[in-house]
Amino acid sequence: MIAFDNVAYSYGGGELLSEISLRLAPGSFHFLTGPSGAGKSTFLKLCYGELLPSAGRITLFDREVRSLSRDDIALTRRRIGMVQQDCQFLDHLPLAANVALPLTVAGKASVPQDLSDLLGWVGLGQLADALPPSLSGGERQRAALARAIIIGPDVVLADEPTGNLDWEMSLRLLTLLVELNRMGKTVLIATHDLNLIRQAKSQIAARVLRISKRRIQLAGADL
Amino acid sequence: MSLLSRLTPDRKADRQADRVVPPSGHSAWLTSFTAGAMAFLAVFALALSLAAGRLADRWSDALERTATVRLSAPEDQMDLQTKAVLAVLSTTPGIASSRAMTDAEQRALLEPWFGPDLPVDALPLPRLIEVTESGAGYDGEGLRQRLAAEAPGAVLDDHTRWRRPLAVAAGRLRLLGLLSIGLIGTATAAMITLAASAALAANAQVVRVLRQVGARDAYIARAFVRRFTLRAISGAAVGTLVGMIGVALLPSTDTAGGFLTGLGFQGLGWLYPLTLPPLVAVVAFAATRAAAFRKLRELT
Ligand SMILES: Nc1ncnc2c1ncn2[C@@H]1O[C@H](COP(=O)(O)OP(=O)(O)OP(=O)(O)O)[C@@H](O)[C@H]1O
Ligand SMILES: [Mg+2]
């Protein structure tokens, strides 16, 4: 689904990530941890074509990223739901329209019932008409997750999706992601929150990747 | 795909594409104003061109290829010298025909100045002989010398020749008018390109979000292109209308005299300025589209 083959990445200075080789198999559930500044966000951006590797090959849905045109990238992103660490929205459109945006740009109609169900699930049912600048950090994160999954992507990438959330809401989002994974979606979550990882592992077979010393390794059973 | 179908392929999808880009006050106003001002100027450049063209045509047509020999002679020699002049003219290469004007014709020529009661017979008026050149034209200096020898009282007045530089000037004026229209079009394209690029740059976050959720460049560009094209065409329509009203309100040809011969449109000529708004729309469409795709590649 997403495969890295001896990938390296640098923003221009020294290499931030080196010799990364891994595969996110369809239907797998991964966490990605590592110290702040280790390159978690960078890795996720490589996973959805926002950044191109400095060396090595990244394959998205069996196609090498470098061979993808801008239009191909756009179409690929319709199969990958991404929750960025700094969730950005169209500030002039109400929350509901923002959440439905992936459908809008794909030329698909959104089913109002599905949209309000989804907003209700992430606890934003009351805020459908609110403008993004008026939302709290946690509300923005939940809205970003709703936006990432509304189009039914094959892969969900989430960068610190629970960073601003209380434990109860974190669990709620985790349950949503676990549900999606049970439906066959591939899930990758970057997080510092070890409690969240433990909680997930009690529910499903989640694997934990850790970035250390520029490499990505599978973390041991202690997590 | 044709321009029109690109502009209005699917109204619902367009309205949605329009809404994902926030309304932009500044560049919107700038675009409409630029298109309007440029269309206004283009109307005058067009009017100038057309009028200069008419002037050039008239001056080179009507007055071309005719000259006059003015013969002053004592009454008793008049007929003799007239015959001599006509004989010279008929043997001069480059002259197609020549003809002495009748008294009635001469009276008609003088009437505007002296009134209808002019006693032509009683006045020592010169006899006028009308000369029509053939294609190649004649040698004016040679003819003068021969006339001086054969009919001392004859003066060749190739009065039309002084108009020739004017006709050339009018032709140049027409070219300048057309050149101005070309420049106006280019300037319009440049201004709209700048406005569109600025609008895209100002909406960098919008573009980033749209790309992130899987919008194609064409989709994002369409929202901008449609908006700018519609603004340009409405601005140009207003500018054209005001320009046409301005031209229509110019003093009429008759009262302003022949020299300003109608800086304006005549008959079907009024249709020409109506092509300006669609033309501006085409320019705006092409300029915005090119700018949008270039800027989108820069931004993400
Ligand atoms: N656009 C950029 N240009 C240059 N350097 C960058 C850029 N983005 C990130 N970096 C650097 O790359 C390193 C990794 O950044 P990244 O955002 O991937 O870390 P992270 O693991 O997500 O950290 P955090 O847990 O704080 O989110 C950091 O040192 C950061 O300063
Ligand atoms: Mg990060």
PDB file of N, CA, C and O in Angstrom, chain B residues 98-135:
ATOM      1  N   SER B  98      -8.808  65.083 -70.274  1.00  0.00           N
ATOM      2  CA  SER B  98      -8.870  66.468 -69.821  1.00  0.00           C
ATOM      3  C   SER B  98     -10.108  67.110 -70.445  1.00  0.00           C
ATOM      4  O   SER B  98     -10.581  66.692 -71.501  1.00  0.00           O
ATOM      5  N   ARG B  99     -10.600  68.094 -69.742  1.00  0.00           N
ATOM      6  CA  ARG B  99     -11.878  68.637 -70.167  1.00  0.00           C
ATOM      7  C   ARG B  99     -12.007  70.047 -69.625  1.00  0.00           C
ATOM      8  O   ARG B  99     -11.713  70.289 -68.435  1.00  0.00           O
ATOM      9  N   ALA B 100     -12.404  70.957 -70.481  1.00  0.00           N
ATOM     10  CA  ALA B 100     -12.633  72.312 -70.012  1.00  0.00           C
ATOM     11  C   ALA B 100     -13.970  72.370 -69.303  1.00  0.00           C
ATOM     12  O   ALA B 100     -14.948  71.792 -69.764  1.00  0.00           O
ATOM     13  N   MET B 101     -14.004  73.041 -68.167  1.00  0.00           N
ATOM     14  CA  MET B 101     -15.268  73.149 -67.432  1.00  0.00           C
ATOM     15  C   MET B 101     -16.159  74.149 -68.145  1.00  0.00           C
ATOM     16  O   MET B 101     -15.697  75.150 -68.687  1.00  0.00           O
ATOM     17  N   THR B 102     -17.449  73.874 -68.089  1.00  0.00           N
ATOM     18  CA  THR B 102     -18.392  74.810 -68.703  1.00  0.00           C
ATOM     19  C   THR B 102     -18.605  75.979 -67.766  1.00  0.00           C
ATOM     20  O   THR B 102     -18.287  75.911 -66.568  1.00  0.00           O
ATOM     21  N   ASP B 103     -19.172  77.041 -68.289  1.00  0.00           N
ATOM     22  CA  ASP B 103     -19.494  78.211 -67.450  1.00  0.00           C
ATOM     23  C   ASP B 103     -20.390  77.810 -66.296  1.00  0.00           C
ATOM     24  O   ASP B 103     -20.217  78.271 -65.162  1.00  0.00           O
ATOM     25  N   ALA B 104     -21.351  76.936 -66.594  1.00  0.00           N
ATOM     26  CA  ALA B 104     -22.298  76.529 -65.553  1.00  0.00           C
ATOM     27  C   ALA B 104     -21.568  75.832 -64.421  1.00  0.00           C
ATOM     28  O   ALA B 104     -21.813  76.085 -63.228  1.00  0.00           O
ATOM     29  N   GLU B 105     -20.626  74.982 -64.757  1.00  0.00           N
ATOM     30  CA  GLU B 105     -19.867  74.261 -63.728  1.00  0.00           C
ATOM     31  C   GLU B 105     -19.039  75.235 -62.903  1.00  0.00           C
ATOM     32  O   GLU B 105     -18.964  75.132 -61.675  1.00  0.00           O
ATOM     33  N   GLN B 106     -18.418  76.206 -63.597  1.00  0.00           N
ATOM     34  CA  GLN B 106     -17.601  77.160 -62.862  1.00  0.00           C
ATOM     35  C   GLN B 106     -18.453  78.001 -61.934  1.00  0.00           C
ATOM     36  O   GLN B 106     -18.062  78.294 -60.800  1.00  0.00           O
ATOM     37  N   ARG B 107     -19.663  78.332 -62.429  1.00  0.00           N
ATOM     38  CA  ARG B 107     -20.546  79.122 -61.582  1.00  0.00           C
ATOM     39  C   ARG B 107     -20.910  78.310 -60.331  1.00  0.00           C
ATOM     40  O   ARG B 107     -20.899  78.820 -59.214  1.00  0.00           O
ATOM     41  N   ALA B 108     -21.161  77.031 -60.532  1.00  0.00           N
ATOM     42  CA  ALA B 108     -21.522  76.173 -59.395  1.00  0.00           C
ATOM     43  C   ALA B 108     -20.379  76.123 -58.383  1.00  0.00           C
ATOM     44  O   ALA B 108     -20.601  76.119 -57.171  1.00  0.00           O
ATOM     45  N   LEU B 109     -19.158  76.109 -58.883  1.00  0.00           N
ATOM     46  CA  LEU B 109     -18.014  76.071 -57.977  1.00  0.00           C
ATOM     47  C   LEU B 109     -17.898  77.352 -57.167  1.00  0.00           C
ATOM     48  O   LEU B 109     -17.524  77.336 -55.995  1.00  0.00           O
ATOM     49  N   LEU B 110     -18.217  78.467 -57.803  1.00  0.00           N
ATOM     50  CA  LEU B 110     -18.023  79.740 -57.139  1.00  0.00           C
ATOM     51  C   LEU B 110     -19.207  80.142 -56.269  1.00  0.00           C
ATOM     52  O   LEU B 110     -19.076  80.989 -55.387  1.00  0.00           O
ATOM     53  N   GLU B 111     -20.321  79.548 -56.554  1.00  0.00           N
ATOM     54  CA  GLU B 111     -21.549  79.963 -55.884  1.00  0.00           C
ATOM     55  C   GLU B 111     -21.437  80.028 -54.365  1.00  0.00           C
ATOM     56  O   GLU B 111     -21.880  81.005 -53.749  1.00  0.00           O
ATOM     57  N   PRO B 112     -20.853  79.021 -53.726  1.00  0.00           N
ATOM     58  CA  PRO B 112     -20.789  79.082 -52.268  1.00  0.00           C
ATOM     59  C   PRO B 112     -20.085  80.337 -51.769  1.00  0.00           C
ATOM     60  O   PRO B 112     -20.314  80.779 -50.652  1.00  0.00           O
ATOM     61  N   TRP B 113     -19.198  80.866 -52.539  1.00  0.00           N
ATOM     62  CA  TRP B 113     -18.467  82.052 -52.073  1.00  0.00           C
ATOM     63  C   TRP B 113     -19.118  83.380 -52.475  1.00  0.00           C
ATOM     64  O   TRP B 113     -19.114  84.312 -51.722  1.00  0.00           O
ATOM     65  N   PHE B 114     -19.673  83.388 -53.669  1.00  0.00           N
ATOM     66  CA  PHE B 114     -20.165  84.690 -54.171  1.00  0.00           C
ATOM     67  C   PHE B 114     -21.675  84.750 -54.361  1.00  0.00           C
ATOM     68  O   PHE B 114     -22.203  85.751 -54.787  1.00  0.00           O
ATOM     69  N   GLY B 115     -22.366  83.683 -54.055  1.00  0.00           N
ATOM     70  CA  GLY B 115     -23.812  83.713 -54.221  1.00  0.00           C
ATOM     71  C   GLY B 115     -24.211  83.369 -55.643  1.00  0.00           C
ATOM     72  O   GLY B 115     -23.382  83.329 -56.551  1.00  0.00           O
ATOM     73  N   PRO B 116     -25.491  83.108 -55.826  1.00  0.00           N
ATOM     74  CA  PRO B 116     -25.989  82.594 -57.108  1.00  0.00           C
ATOM     75  C   PRO B 116     -26.027  83.640 -58.234  1.00  0.00           C
ATOM     76  O   PRO B 116     -26.137  83.273 -59.403  1.00  0.00           O
ATOM     77  N   ASP B 117     -25.936  84.921 -57.868  1.00  0.00           N
ATOM     78  CA  ASP B 117     -26.154  85.944 -58.902  1.00  0.00           C
ATOM     79  C   ASP B 117     -24.871  86.393 -59.569  1.00  0.00           C
ATOM     80  O   ASP B 117     -24.810  87.434 -60.220  1.00  0.00           O
ATOM     81  N   LEU B 118     -23.832  85.629 -59.411  1.00  0.00           N
ATOM     82  CA  LEU B 118     -22.544  86.031 -59.945  1.00  0.00           C
ATOM     83  C   LEU B 118     -22.597  86.127 -61.482  1.00  0.00           C
ATOM     84  O   LEU B 118     -22.947  85.174 -62.164  1.00  0.00           O
ATOM     85  N   PRO B 119     -22.244  87.286 -62.008  1.00  0.00           N
ATOM     86  CA  PRO B 119     -22.234  87.435 -63.475  1.00  0.00           C
ATOM     87  C   PRO B 119     -20.941  86.880 -64.044  1.00  0.00           C
ATOM     88  O   PRO B 119     -19.993  87.610 -64.303  1.00  0.00           O
ATOM     89  N   VAL B 120     -20.892  85.590 -64.196  1.00  0.00           N
ATOM     90  CA  VAL B 120     -19.665  84.911 -64.600  1.00  0.00           C
ATOM     91  C   VAL B 120     -19.115  85.497 -65.897  1.00  0.00           C
ATOM     92  O   VAL B 120     -17.914  85.731 -66.036  1.00  0.00           O
ATOM     93  N   ASP B 121     -20.059  85.789 -66.822  1.00  0.00           N
ATOM     94  CA  ASP B 121     -19.612  86.255 -68.131  1.00  0.00           C
ATOM     95  C   ASP B 121     -18.883  87.588 -68.045  1.00  0.00           C
ATOM     96  O   ASP B 121     -17.937  87.847 -68.775  1.00  0.00           O
ATOM     97  N   ALA B 122     -19.336  88.425 -67.078  1.00  0.00           N
ATOM     98  CA  ALA B 122     -18.797  89.774 -67.034  1.00  0.00           C
ATOM     99  C   ALA B 122     -17.442  89.828 -66.329  1.00  0.00           C
ATOM    100  O   ALA B 122     -16.725  90.807 -66.407  1.00  0.00           O
ATOM    101  N   LEU B 123     -17.107  88.763 -65.623  1.00  0.00           N
ATOM    102  CA  LEU B 123     -15.868  88.796 -64.857  1.00  0.00           C
ATOM    103  C   LEU B 123     -14.727  88.163 -65.644  1.00  0.00           C
ATOM    104  O   LEU B 123     -14.924  87.188 -66.371  1.00  0.00           O
ATOM    105  N   PRO B 124     -13.550  88.675 -65.425  1.00  0.00           N
ATOM    106  CA  PRO B 124     -12.401  88.078 -66.105  1.00  0.00           C
ATOM    107  C   PRO B 124     -11.943  86.821 -65.363  1.00  0.00           C
ATOM    108  O   PRO B 124     -10.860  86.789 -64.803  1.00  0.00           O
ATOM    109  N   LEU B 125     -12.806  85.822 -65.376  1.00  0.00           N
ATOM    110  CA  LEU B 125     -12.473  84.614 -64.624  1.00  0.00           C
ATOM    111  C   LEU B 125     -11.560  83.728 -65.449  1.00  0.00           C
ATOM    112  O   LEU B 125     -11.695  83.634 -66.663  1.00  0.00           O
ATOM    113  N   PRO B 126     -10.658  83.072 -64.787  1.00  0.00           N
ATOM    114  CA  PRO B 126      -9.857  82.096 -65.532  1.00  0.00           C
ATOM    115  C   PRO B 126     -10.708  80.911 -65.950  1.00  0.00           C
ATOM    116  O   PRO B 126     -11.724  80.618 -65.308  1.00  0.00           O
ATOM    117  N   ARG B 127     -10.301  80.282 -67.001  1.00  0.00           N
ATOM    118  CA  ARG B 127     -10.974  79.057 -67.451  1.00  0.00           C
ATOM    119  C   ARG B 127     -10.334  77.885 -66.713  1.00  0.00           C
ATOM    120  O   ARG B 127      -9.102  77.841 -66.538  1.00  0.00           O
ATOM    121  N   LEU B 128     -11.135  76.979 -66.244  1.00  0.00           N
ATOM    122  CA  LEU B 128     -10.599  75.817 -65.513  1.00  0.00           C
ATOM    123  C   LEU B 128     -10.667  74.577 -66.398  1.00  0.00           C
ATOM    124  O   LEU B 128     -11.699  74.306 -67.014  1.00  0.00           O
ATOM    125  N   ILE B 129      -9.587  73.873 -66.440  1.00  0.00           N
ATOM    126  CA  ILE B 129      -9.550  72.637 -67.222  1.00  0.00           C
ATOM    127  C   ILE B 129      -9.221  71.486 -66.281  1.00  0.00           C
ATOM    128  O   ILE B 129      -8.206  71.523 -65.547  1.00  0.00           O
ATOM    129  N   GLU B 130     -10.106  70.521 -66.291  1.00  0.00           N
ATOM    130  CA  GLU B 130      -9.962  69.407 -65.349  1.00  0.00           C
ATOM    131  C   GLU B 130      -9.099  68.323 -65.981  1.00  0.00           C
ATOM    132  O   GLU B 130      -9.346  67.908 -67.105  1.00  0.00           O
ATOM    133  N   VAL B 131      -8.106  67.891 -65.225  1.00  0.00           N
ATOM    134  CA  VAL B 131      -7.181  66.884 -65.755  1.00  0.00           C
ATOM    135  C   VAL B 131      -7.295  65.622 -64.904  1.00  0.00           C
ATOM    136  O   VAL B 131      -7.292  65.696 -63.672  1.00  0.00           O
ATOM    137  N   THR B 132      -7.418  64.482 -65.543  1.00  0.00           N
ATOM    138  CA  THR B 132      -7.449  63.221 -64.798  1.00  0.00           C
ATOM    139  C   THR B 132      -6.221  62.400 -65.164  1.00  0.00           C
ATOM    140  O   THR B 132      -5.986  62.117 -66.331  1.00  0.00           O
ATOM    141  N   GLU B 133      -5.468  62.040 -64.131  1.00  0.00           N
ATOM    142  CA  GLU B 133      -4.252  61.253 -64.366  1.00  0.00           C
ATOM    143  C   GLU B 133      -4.594  59.824 -64.711  1.00  0.00           C
ATOM    144  O   GLU B 133      -5.610  59.294 -64.263  1.00  0.00           O
ATOM    145  N   SER B 134      -3.717  59.194 -65.426  1.00  0.00           N
ATOM    146  CA  SER B 134      -3.846  57.741 -65.550  1.00  0.00           C
ATOM    147  C   SER B 134      -2.951  57.117 -64.496  1.00  0.00           C
ATOM    148  O   SER B 134      -2.271  57.822 -63.746  1.00  0.00           O
ATOM    149  N   GLY B 135      -2.977  55.816 -64.449  1.00  0.00           N
ATOM    150  CA  GLY B 135      -2.322  55.084 -63.354  1.00  0.00           C
ATOM    151  C   GLY B 135      -0.923  55.558 -63.021  1.00  0.00           C
ATOM    152  O   GLY B 135      -0.608  55.834 -61.862  1.00  0.00           O
TER     153      GLY B 135
END
